[in-house]
Short mmCIF file of C-alpha atoms and ligand atoms in Angstrom, two decimals:
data_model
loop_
_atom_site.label_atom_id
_atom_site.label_comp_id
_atom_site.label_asym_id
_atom_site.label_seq_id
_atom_site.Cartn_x
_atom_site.Cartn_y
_atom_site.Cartn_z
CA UNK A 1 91.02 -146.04 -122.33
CA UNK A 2 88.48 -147.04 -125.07
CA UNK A 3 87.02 -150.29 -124.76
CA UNK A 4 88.74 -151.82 -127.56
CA UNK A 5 91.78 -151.68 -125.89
CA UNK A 6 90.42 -153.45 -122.87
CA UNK A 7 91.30 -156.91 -122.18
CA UNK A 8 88.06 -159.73 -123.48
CA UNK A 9 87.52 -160.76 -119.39
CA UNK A 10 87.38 -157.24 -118.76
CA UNK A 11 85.19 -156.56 -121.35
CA UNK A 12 82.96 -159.54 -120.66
CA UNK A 13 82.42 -158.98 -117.07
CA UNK A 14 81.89 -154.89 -117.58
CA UNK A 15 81.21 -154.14 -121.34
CA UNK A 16 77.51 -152.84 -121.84
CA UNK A 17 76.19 -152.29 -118.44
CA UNK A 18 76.16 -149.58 -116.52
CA UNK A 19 79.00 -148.80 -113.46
CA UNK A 20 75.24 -147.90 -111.48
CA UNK A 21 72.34 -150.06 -111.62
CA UNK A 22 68.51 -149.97 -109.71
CA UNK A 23 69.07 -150.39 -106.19
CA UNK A 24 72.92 -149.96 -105.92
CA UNK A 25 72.82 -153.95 -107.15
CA UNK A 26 75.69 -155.10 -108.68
CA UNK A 27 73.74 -156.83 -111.04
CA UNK A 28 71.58 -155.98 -114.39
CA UNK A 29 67.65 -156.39 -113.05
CA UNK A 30 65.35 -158.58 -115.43
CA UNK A 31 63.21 -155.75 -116.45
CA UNK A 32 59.99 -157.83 -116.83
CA UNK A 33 57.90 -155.41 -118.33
CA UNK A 34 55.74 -155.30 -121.66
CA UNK A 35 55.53 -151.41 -121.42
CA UNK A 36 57.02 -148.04 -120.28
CA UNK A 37 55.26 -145.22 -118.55
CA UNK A 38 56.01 -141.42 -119.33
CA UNK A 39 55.40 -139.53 -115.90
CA UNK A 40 53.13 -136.39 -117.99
CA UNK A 41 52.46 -135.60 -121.74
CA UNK A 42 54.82 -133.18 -121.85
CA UNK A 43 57.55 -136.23 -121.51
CA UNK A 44 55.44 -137.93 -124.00
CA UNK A 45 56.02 -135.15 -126.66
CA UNK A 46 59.77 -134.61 -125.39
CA UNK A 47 59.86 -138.37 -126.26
CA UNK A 48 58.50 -138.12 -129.90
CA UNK A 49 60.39 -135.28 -130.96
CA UNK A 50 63.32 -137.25 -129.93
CA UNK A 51 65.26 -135.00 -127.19
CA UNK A 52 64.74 -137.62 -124.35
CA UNK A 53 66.46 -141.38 -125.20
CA UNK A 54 64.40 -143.69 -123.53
CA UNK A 55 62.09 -146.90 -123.66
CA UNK A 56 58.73 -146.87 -125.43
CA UNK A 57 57.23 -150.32 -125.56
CA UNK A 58 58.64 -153.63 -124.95
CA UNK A 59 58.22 -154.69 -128.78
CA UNK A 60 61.09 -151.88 -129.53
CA UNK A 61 63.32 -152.86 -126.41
CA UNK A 62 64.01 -153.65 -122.83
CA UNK A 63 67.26 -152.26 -121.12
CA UNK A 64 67.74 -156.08 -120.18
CA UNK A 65 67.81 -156.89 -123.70
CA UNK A 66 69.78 -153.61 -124.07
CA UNK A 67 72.70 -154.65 -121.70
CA UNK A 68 73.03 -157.88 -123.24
CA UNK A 69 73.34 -156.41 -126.76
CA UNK A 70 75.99 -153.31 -125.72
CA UNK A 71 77.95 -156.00 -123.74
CA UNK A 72 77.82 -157.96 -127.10
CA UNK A 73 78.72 -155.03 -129.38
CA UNK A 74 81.99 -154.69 -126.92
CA UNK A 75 83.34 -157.83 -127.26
CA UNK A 76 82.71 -157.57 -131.07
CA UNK A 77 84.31 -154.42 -131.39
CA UNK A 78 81.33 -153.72 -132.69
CA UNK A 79 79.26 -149.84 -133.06
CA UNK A 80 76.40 -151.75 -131.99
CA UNK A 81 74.56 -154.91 -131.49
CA UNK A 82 70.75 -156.74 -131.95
CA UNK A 83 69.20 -159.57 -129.90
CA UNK A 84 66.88 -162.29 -131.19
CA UNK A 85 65.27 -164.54 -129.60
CA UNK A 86 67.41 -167.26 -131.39
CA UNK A 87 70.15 -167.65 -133.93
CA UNK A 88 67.69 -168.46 -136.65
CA UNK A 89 65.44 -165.25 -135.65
CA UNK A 90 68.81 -163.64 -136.52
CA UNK A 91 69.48 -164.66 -139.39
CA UNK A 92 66.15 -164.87 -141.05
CA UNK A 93 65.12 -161.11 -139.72
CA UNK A 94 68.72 -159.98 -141.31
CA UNK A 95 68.45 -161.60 -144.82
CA UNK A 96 64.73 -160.11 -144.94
CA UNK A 97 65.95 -156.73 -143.70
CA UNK A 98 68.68 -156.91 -146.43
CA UNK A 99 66.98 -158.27 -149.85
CA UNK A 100 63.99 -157.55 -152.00
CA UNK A 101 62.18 -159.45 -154.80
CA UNK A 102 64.62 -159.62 -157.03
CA UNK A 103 67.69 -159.68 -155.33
CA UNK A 104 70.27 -162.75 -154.83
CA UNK A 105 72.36 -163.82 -152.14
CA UNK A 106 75.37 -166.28 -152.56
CA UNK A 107 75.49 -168.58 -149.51
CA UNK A 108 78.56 -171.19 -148.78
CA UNK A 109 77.85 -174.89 -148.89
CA UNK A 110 78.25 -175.76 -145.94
CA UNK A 111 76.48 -173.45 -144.37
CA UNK A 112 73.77 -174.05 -141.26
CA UNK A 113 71.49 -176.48 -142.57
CA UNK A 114 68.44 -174.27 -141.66
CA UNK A 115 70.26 -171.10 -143.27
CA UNK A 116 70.11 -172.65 -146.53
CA UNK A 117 66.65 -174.04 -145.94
CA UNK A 118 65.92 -170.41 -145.35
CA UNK A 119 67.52 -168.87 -148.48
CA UNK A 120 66.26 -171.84 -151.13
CA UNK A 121 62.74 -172.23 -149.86
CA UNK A 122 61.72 -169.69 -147.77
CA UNK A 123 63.29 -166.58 -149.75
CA UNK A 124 62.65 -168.16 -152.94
CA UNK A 125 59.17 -167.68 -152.34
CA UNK A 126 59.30 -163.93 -151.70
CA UNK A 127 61.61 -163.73 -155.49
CA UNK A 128 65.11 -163.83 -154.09
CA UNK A 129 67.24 -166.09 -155.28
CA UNK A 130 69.80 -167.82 -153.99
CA UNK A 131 73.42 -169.59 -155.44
CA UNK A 132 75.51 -172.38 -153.34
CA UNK A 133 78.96 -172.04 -153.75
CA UNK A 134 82.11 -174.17 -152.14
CA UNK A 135 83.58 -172.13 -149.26
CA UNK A 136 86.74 -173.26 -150.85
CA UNK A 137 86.51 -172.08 -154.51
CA UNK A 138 86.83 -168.23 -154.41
CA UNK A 139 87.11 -167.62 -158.17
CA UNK A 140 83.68 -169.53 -158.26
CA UNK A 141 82.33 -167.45 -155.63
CA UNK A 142 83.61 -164.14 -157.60
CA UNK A 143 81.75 -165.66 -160.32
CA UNK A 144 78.39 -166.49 -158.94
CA UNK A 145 78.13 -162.59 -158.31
CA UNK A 146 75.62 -161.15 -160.82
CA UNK A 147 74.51 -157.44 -160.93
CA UNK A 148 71.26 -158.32 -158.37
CA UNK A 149 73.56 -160.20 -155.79
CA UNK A 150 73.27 -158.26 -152.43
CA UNK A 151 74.47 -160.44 -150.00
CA UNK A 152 77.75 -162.74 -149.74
CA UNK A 153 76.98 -165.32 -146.50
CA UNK A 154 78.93 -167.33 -145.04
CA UNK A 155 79.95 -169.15 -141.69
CA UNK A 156 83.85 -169.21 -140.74
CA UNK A 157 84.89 -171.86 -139.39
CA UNK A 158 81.69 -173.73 -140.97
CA UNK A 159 80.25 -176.81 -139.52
CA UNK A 160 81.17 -179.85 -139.43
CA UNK A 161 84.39 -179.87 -141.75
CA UNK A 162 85.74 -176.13 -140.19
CA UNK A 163 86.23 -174.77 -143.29
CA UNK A 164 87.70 -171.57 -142.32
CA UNK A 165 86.65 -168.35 -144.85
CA UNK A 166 89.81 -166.00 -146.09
CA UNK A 167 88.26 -163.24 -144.71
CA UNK A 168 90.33 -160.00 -146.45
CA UNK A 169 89.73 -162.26 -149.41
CA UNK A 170 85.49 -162.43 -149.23
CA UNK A 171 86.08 -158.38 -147.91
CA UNK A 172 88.23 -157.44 -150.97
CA UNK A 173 85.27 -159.33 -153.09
CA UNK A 174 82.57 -157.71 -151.40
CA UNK A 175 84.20 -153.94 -151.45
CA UNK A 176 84.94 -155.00 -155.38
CA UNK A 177 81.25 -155.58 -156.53
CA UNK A 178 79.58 -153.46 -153.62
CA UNK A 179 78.16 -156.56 -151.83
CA UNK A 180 77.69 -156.80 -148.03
CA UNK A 181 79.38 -159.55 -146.29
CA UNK A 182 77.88 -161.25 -142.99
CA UNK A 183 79.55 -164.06 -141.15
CA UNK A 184 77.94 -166.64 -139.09
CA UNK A 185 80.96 -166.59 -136.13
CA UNK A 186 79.26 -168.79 -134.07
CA UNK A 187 82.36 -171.80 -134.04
CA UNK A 188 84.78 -168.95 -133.42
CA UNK A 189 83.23 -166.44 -131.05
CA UNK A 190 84.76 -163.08 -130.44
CA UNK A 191 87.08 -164.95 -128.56
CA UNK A 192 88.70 -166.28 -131.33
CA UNK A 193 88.14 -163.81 -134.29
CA UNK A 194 86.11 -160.41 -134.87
CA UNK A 195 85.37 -160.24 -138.59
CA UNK A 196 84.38 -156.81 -138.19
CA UNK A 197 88.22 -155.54 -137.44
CA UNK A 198 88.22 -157.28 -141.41
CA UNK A 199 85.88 -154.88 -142.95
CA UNK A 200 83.07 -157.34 -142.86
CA UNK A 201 80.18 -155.88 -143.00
CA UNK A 202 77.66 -157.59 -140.14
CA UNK A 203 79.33 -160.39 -137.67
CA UNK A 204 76.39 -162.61 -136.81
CA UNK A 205 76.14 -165.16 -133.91
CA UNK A 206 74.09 -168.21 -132.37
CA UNK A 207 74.00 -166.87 -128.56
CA UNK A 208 72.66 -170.30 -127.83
CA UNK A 209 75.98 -172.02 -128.05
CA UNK A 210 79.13 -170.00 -126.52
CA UNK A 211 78.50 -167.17 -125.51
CA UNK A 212 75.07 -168.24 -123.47
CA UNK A 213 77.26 -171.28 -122.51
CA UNK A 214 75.01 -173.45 -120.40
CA UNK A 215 73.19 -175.01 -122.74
CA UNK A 216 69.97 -173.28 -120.64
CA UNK A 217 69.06 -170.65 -123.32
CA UNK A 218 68.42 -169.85 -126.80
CA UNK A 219 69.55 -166.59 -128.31
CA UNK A 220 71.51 -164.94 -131.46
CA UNK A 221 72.77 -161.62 -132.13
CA UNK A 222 73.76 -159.24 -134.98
CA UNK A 223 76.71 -156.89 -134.98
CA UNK A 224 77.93 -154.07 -136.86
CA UNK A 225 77.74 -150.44 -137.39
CA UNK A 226 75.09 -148.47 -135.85
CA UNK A 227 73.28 -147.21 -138.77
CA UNK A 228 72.76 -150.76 -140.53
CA UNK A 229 71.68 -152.12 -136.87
CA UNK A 230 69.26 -149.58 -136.39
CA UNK A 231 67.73 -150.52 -139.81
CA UNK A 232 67.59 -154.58 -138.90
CA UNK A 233 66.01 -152.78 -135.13
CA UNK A 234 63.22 -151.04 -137.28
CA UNK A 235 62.17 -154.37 -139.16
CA UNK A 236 62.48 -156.65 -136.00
CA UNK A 237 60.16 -154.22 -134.47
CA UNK A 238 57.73 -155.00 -137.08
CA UNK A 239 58.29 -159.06 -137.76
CA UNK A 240 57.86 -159.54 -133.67
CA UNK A 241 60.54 -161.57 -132.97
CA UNK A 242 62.17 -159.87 -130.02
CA UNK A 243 64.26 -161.70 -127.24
CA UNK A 244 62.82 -161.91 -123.88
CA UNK A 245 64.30 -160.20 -120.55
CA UNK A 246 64.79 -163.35 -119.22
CA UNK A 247 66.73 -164.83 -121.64
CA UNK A 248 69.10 -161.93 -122.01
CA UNK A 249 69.71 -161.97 -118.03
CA UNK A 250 70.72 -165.36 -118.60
CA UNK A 251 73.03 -164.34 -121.30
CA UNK A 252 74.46 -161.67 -119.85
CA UNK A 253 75.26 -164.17 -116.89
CA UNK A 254 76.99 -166.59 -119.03
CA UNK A 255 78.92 -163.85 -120.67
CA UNK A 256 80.60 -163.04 -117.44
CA UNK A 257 82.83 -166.61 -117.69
CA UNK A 258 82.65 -166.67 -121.38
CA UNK A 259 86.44 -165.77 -122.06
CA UNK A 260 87.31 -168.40 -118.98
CA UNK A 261 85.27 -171.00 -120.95
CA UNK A 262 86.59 -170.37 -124.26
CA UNK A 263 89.78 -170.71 -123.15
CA UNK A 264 89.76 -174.74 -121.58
CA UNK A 265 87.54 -175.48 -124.61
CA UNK A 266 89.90 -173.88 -127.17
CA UNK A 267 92.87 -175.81 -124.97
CA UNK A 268 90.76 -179.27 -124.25
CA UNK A 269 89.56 -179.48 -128.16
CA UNK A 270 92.75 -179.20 -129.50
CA UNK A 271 94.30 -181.54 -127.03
CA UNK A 272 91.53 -184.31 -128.20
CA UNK A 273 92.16 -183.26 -131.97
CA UNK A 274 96.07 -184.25 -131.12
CA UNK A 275 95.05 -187.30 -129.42
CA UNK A 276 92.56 -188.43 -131.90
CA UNK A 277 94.85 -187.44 -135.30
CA UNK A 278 97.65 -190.49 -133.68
CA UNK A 279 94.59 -192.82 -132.81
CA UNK A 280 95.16 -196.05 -135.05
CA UNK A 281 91.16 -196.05 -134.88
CA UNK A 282 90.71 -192.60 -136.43
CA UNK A 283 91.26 -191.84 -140.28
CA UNK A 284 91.01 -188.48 -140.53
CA UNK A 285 90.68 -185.27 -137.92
CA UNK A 286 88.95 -182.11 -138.78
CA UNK A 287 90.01 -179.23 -136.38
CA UNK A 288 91.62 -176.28 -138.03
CA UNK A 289 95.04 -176.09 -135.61
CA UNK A 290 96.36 -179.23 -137.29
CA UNK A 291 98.63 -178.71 -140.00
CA UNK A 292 96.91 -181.24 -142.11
CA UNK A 293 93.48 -179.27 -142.43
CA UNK A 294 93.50 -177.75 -145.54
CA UNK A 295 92.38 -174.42 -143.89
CA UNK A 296 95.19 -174.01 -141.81
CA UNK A 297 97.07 -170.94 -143.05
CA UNK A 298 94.06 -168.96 -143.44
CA UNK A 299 93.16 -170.24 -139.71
CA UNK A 300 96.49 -169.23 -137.98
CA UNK A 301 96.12 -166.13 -139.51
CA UNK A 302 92.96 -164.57 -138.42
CA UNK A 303 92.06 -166.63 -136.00
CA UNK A 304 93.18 -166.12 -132.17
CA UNK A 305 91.94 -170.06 -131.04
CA UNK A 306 90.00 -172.45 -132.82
CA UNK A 307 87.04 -173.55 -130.86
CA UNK A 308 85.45 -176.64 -128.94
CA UNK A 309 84.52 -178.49 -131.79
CA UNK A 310 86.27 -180.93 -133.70
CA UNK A 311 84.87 -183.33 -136.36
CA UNK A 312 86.54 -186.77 -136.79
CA UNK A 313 86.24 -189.95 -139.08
CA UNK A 314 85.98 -193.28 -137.64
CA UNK A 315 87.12 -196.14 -139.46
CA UNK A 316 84.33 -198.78 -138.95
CA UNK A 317 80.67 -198.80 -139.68
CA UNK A 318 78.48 -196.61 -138.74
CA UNK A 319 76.31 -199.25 -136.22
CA UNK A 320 79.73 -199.51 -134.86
CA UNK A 321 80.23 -195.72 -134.03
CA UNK A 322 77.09 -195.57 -132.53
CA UNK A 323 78.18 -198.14 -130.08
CA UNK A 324 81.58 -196.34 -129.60
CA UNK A 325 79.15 -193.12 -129.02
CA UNK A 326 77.18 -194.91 -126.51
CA UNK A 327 80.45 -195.71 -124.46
CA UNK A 328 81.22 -192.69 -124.30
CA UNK A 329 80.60 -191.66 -120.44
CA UNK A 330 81.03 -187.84 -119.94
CA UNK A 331 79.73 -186.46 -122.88
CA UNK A 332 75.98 -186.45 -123.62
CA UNK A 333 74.14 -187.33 -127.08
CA UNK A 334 72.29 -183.62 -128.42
CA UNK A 335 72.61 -181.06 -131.06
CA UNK A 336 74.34 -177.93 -130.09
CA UNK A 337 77.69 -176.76 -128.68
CA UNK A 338 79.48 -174.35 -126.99
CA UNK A 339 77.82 -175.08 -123.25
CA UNK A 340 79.57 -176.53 -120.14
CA UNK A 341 78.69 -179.97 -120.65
CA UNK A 342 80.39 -181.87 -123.57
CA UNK A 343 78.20 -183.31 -126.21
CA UNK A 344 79.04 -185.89 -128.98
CA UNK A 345 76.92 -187.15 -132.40
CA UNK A 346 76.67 -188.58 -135.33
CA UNK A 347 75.83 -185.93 -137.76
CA UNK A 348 74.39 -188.96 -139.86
CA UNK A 349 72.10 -189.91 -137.64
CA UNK A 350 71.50 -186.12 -136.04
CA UNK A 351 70.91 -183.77 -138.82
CA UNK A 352 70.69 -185.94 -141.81
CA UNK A 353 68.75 -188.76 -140.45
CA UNK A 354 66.25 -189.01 -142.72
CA UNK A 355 68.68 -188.96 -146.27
CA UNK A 356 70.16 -192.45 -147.32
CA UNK A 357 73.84 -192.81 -147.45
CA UNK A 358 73.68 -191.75 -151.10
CA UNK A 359 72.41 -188.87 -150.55
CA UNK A 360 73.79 -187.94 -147.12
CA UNK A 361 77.32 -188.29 -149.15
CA UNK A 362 76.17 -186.01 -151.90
CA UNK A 363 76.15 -183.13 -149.61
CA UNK A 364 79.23 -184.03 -148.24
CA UNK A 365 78.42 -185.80 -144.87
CA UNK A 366 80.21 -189.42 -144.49
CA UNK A 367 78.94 -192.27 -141.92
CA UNK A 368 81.82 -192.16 -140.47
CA UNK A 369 81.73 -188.75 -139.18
CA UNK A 370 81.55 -187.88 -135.62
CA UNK A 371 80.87 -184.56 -134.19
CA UNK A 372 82.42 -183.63 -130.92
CA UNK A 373 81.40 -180.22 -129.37
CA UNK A 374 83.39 -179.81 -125.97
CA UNK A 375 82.50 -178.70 -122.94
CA UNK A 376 84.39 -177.29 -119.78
CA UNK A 377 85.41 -180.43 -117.67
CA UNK A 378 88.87 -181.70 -117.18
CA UNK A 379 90.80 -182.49 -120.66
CA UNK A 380 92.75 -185.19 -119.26
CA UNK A 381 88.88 -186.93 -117.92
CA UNK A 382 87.42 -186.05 -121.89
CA UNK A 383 90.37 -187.61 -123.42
CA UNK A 384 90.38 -190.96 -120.85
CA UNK A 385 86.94 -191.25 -122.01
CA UNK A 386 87.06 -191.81 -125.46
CA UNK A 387 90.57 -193.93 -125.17
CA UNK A 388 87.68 -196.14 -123.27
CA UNK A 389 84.97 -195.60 -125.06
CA UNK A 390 87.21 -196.54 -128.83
CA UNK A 391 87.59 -199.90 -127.47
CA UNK A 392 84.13 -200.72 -128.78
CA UNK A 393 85.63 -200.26 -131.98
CA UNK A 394 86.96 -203.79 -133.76
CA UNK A 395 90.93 -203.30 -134.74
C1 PLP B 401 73.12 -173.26 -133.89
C2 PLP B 401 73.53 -172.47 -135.05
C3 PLP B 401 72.66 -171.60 -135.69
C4 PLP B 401 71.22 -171.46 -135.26
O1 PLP B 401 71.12 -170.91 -133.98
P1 PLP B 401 69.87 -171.19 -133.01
O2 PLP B 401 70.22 -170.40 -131.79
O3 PLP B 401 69.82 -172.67 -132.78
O4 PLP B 401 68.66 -170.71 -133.71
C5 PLP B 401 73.13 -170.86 -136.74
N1 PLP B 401 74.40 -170.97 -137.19
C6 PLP B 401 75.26 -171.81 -136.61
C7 PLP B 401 76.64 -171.90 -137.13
C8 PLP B 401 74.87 -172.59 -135.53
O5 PLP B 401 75.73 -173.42 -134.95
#
C-alpha cells in the first residue's frame, strides 16, 4: 500500500520514521550531535562521490530533523519536506531561495503580518518587488502579474477574516503565466486540505501552531517535490538557519495526536462559531463552515474541516471587549494557535497595538474583532465560558 492511501492517524503515528530505530526503541532518539564521523577515508571518498547516503555535518542535517521532515512530507502527500527553525525561517529562506534582484512576487492582503513585512521591506532592499492584492479579487491578481513576477503567495484560510483561496483557480493562474504558487496552510493543516494534490507548487506551514500542538515549540516546514526542496536544502545550508534536534523530537511527538487534535478543534470551533453566529451580543462570525462567510463554496470544496480558529465581532466598545476577554476563564490571553490550551485576543490590541483606529481600519482590522484560537478541552466547558464571560457585555 503506498502511503497516500494510508489513513492521516496512521500516517501521523508511522509516516517518516523508520519500522527499526537505535536500541530496538520504539522511539526516534534526539540525535544531539553537531557532527558525523566517517569510520576511514575510504568512507570519506565513498561519501563525496556520492555512493553512500549519509550525514555530513549538522549544518546540512540531523536524522532527528530528518524524521520530522519525512513524517511531514507524508501527511502532505508531499515528495519531500524542509524544517526551519520557525515559520518565519520558512518563509523568508523560501522567498530568498526563489527570487533575484529584479524579480516580483504578488502576496495576498491579508497575509501574515511579518510575511508582508518581509516582502515590502526586507526584499525590497535586495531589488525585488513586491504587489498586495485582495485574496478576493482574482482578475486583479491575474493582473498584477508582470513578465518579472515569480512568485504568487498566499495563505488559505488567511488570518483573521478566513478568507479561503480558490485553489485550481490561483493553480490555473500560476500554470497560465509560469508562476510558482506557495501556500501558507498553517489555519488548515494537512488535516484539512493538501494544496499540493491542487498542483500547487510548495505547501508551506507554521509547525509552531498545529502540528507541534503544545504551544512548547517553534518550528515551520516546506513541502513539495524533491528537486525544488533540495534547492531551498542547499540555500538553508548556507543562510544557517537550521532547526534543532530537540525541537524536531518535540514535533515529531506532537505529530503523533495531531489528527486526534484536529479533529475536537475542527468539531469544538465550529460548535462556538454556531453558538456565537445566534448570540444577540455578536454582529458578525467569521469561520468558513457558516453559510454566511463569503468563502464558503470555495471552503466546502477543498477543504476537509475548517480549523480551531474563528474570528468574531463584538458589538460594544473595545474597553468593553477587553473586559469580556478578561472574563473569560479557560482560555488564556497570547498570540498563536493551534496548541492544547485555548487562547483568545484582541487582534487590536495584539498585533496592531501600536496603529490608531484609523489606521488599524485601513488595513482592515475593526475594534471589535476578537480572535479565538481553540484548544483541545471540552466544547461544552469552552462554550459555558464565554455564555459567562459575554455577560460583561452591556445589552
Ligand atoms: C504563526 C504564523 C506564521 C509564522 O510562524 P512562526 O512559527 O511564528 O515563525 C506564518 N504564517 C501563519 C499563517 C502563521 O499563523
Amino acid at each position: 500500500m503506498s502511503d497516500k492511501k494510508k489513513g492521516i492517524s496512521t500516517l501521523a503515528v508511522h509516516g517518516g520514521e523508520p519500522r527499526e530505530k537505535a536500541a530496538h526503541a520504539i522511539t526516534t532518539p534526539i540525535h544531539q550531535t553537531s557532527t558525523y564521523v566517517f569510520r576511514d577515508t575510504a568512507e570519506l571518498c565513498d561519501y563525496m562521490d556520492g555512493k553512500l547516503d549519509r550525514m555530513e555535518y549538522g549544518r546540512y542535517g540531523n536524522p532527528t530533523t530528518r524524521a520530522a521532515e519525512l513524517k511531514l512530507a507524508a501527511l502532505d502527500h508531499a515528495e519531500d519536506a524542509l524544517l526551519f527553525p520557525s515559520g518565519m525561517g520558512a518563509i523568508t529562506t523560501t522567498i530568498m531561495a526563489l527570487t533575484k534582484a529584479g524579480d516580483h512576487i504578488i502576496l495576498t492582503s491579508d497575509s501574515y503580518r511579518r510575511t508582508r513585512q518581509f516582502c515590502l521591506q526586507i526584499m525590497a532592499k535586495f531589488g525585488v518587488e513586491t504587489s498586495i492584492v485582495d485574496p478576493r479579487d482574482y482578475d486583479a491578481l491575474e493582473k498584477a502579474i508582470t513578465p518579472k513576477t515569480k512568485l504568487l503567495f498566499s495563505e488559505s484560510p488567511t488570518n483573521p477574516y478566513m478568507n479561503v483561496i480558490d485553489l485550481p483557480k490561483v493553480v490555473a493562474i500560476g500554470k497560465k503565466h509560469r508562476i510558482k504558487i506557495i501556500i501558507d496552510s498553517t489555519f488548515a493543516t494537512p488535516f484539512n486540505q493538501t494544496p499540493l494534490d491542487y498542483g500547487v507548487d510548495l505547501v508551506l506551514h507554521s509547525a509552531t501552531k498545529y502540528l507541534g500542538g503544545h504551544n512548547d515549540l517553534l518550528g515551520g516546514v516546506i513541502t513539495g517535490k524533491k528537486d525544488f526542496i533540495d534547492g531551498i536544502r542547499k540555500f538553508q545550508g548556507i543562510l544557517g538557519g537550521i532547526p534543532d534536534p530537540q525541537a524536531a523530537y518535540l514535533l515529531i511527538r506532537g505529530l503523533k495526536t495531531f489528527p486526534l487534535r484536529m479533529a475536537r478543534q475542527n468539531e469544538s470551533a465550529l460548535a462556538i462559531a454556531r453558538y456565537l453566529n445566534k448570540h444577540p451580543k455578536i454582529s458578525m462570525v467569521y469561520y468558513p463552515a457558516l453559510e454566511h462567510h463569503h468563502n464558503y463554496e470555495v471552503a466546502k470544496a477543498q477543504m476537509r474541516g475548517f480549523g480551531g480558529v474563528v474570528s468574531f465581532e463584538v458589538k460594544a466598545t473595545l474597553e468593553q471587549i477587553s473586559k469580556f476577554i478578561d472574563n473569560c476563564k479557560i482560555p488564556y490571553i497570547a498570540p498563536s494557535l493551534g496548541g492544547t490550551e485555548s487562547l483568545i485576543e484582541q487582534p487590536s490590541l495584539m498585533s496592531f497595538y501600536e496603529l490608531s483606529t484609523e489606521e488599524r481600519k485601513a488595513v482592515g482590522i475593526s475594534d471589535q474583532l476578537v480572535r479565538y484560537a481553540v484548544g483541545v478541552e471540552d466544547t461544552q466547558d469552552l462554550i459555558d465560558d464565554l455564555e459567562q464571560a459575554l455577560k460583561v457585555i452591556p445589552g
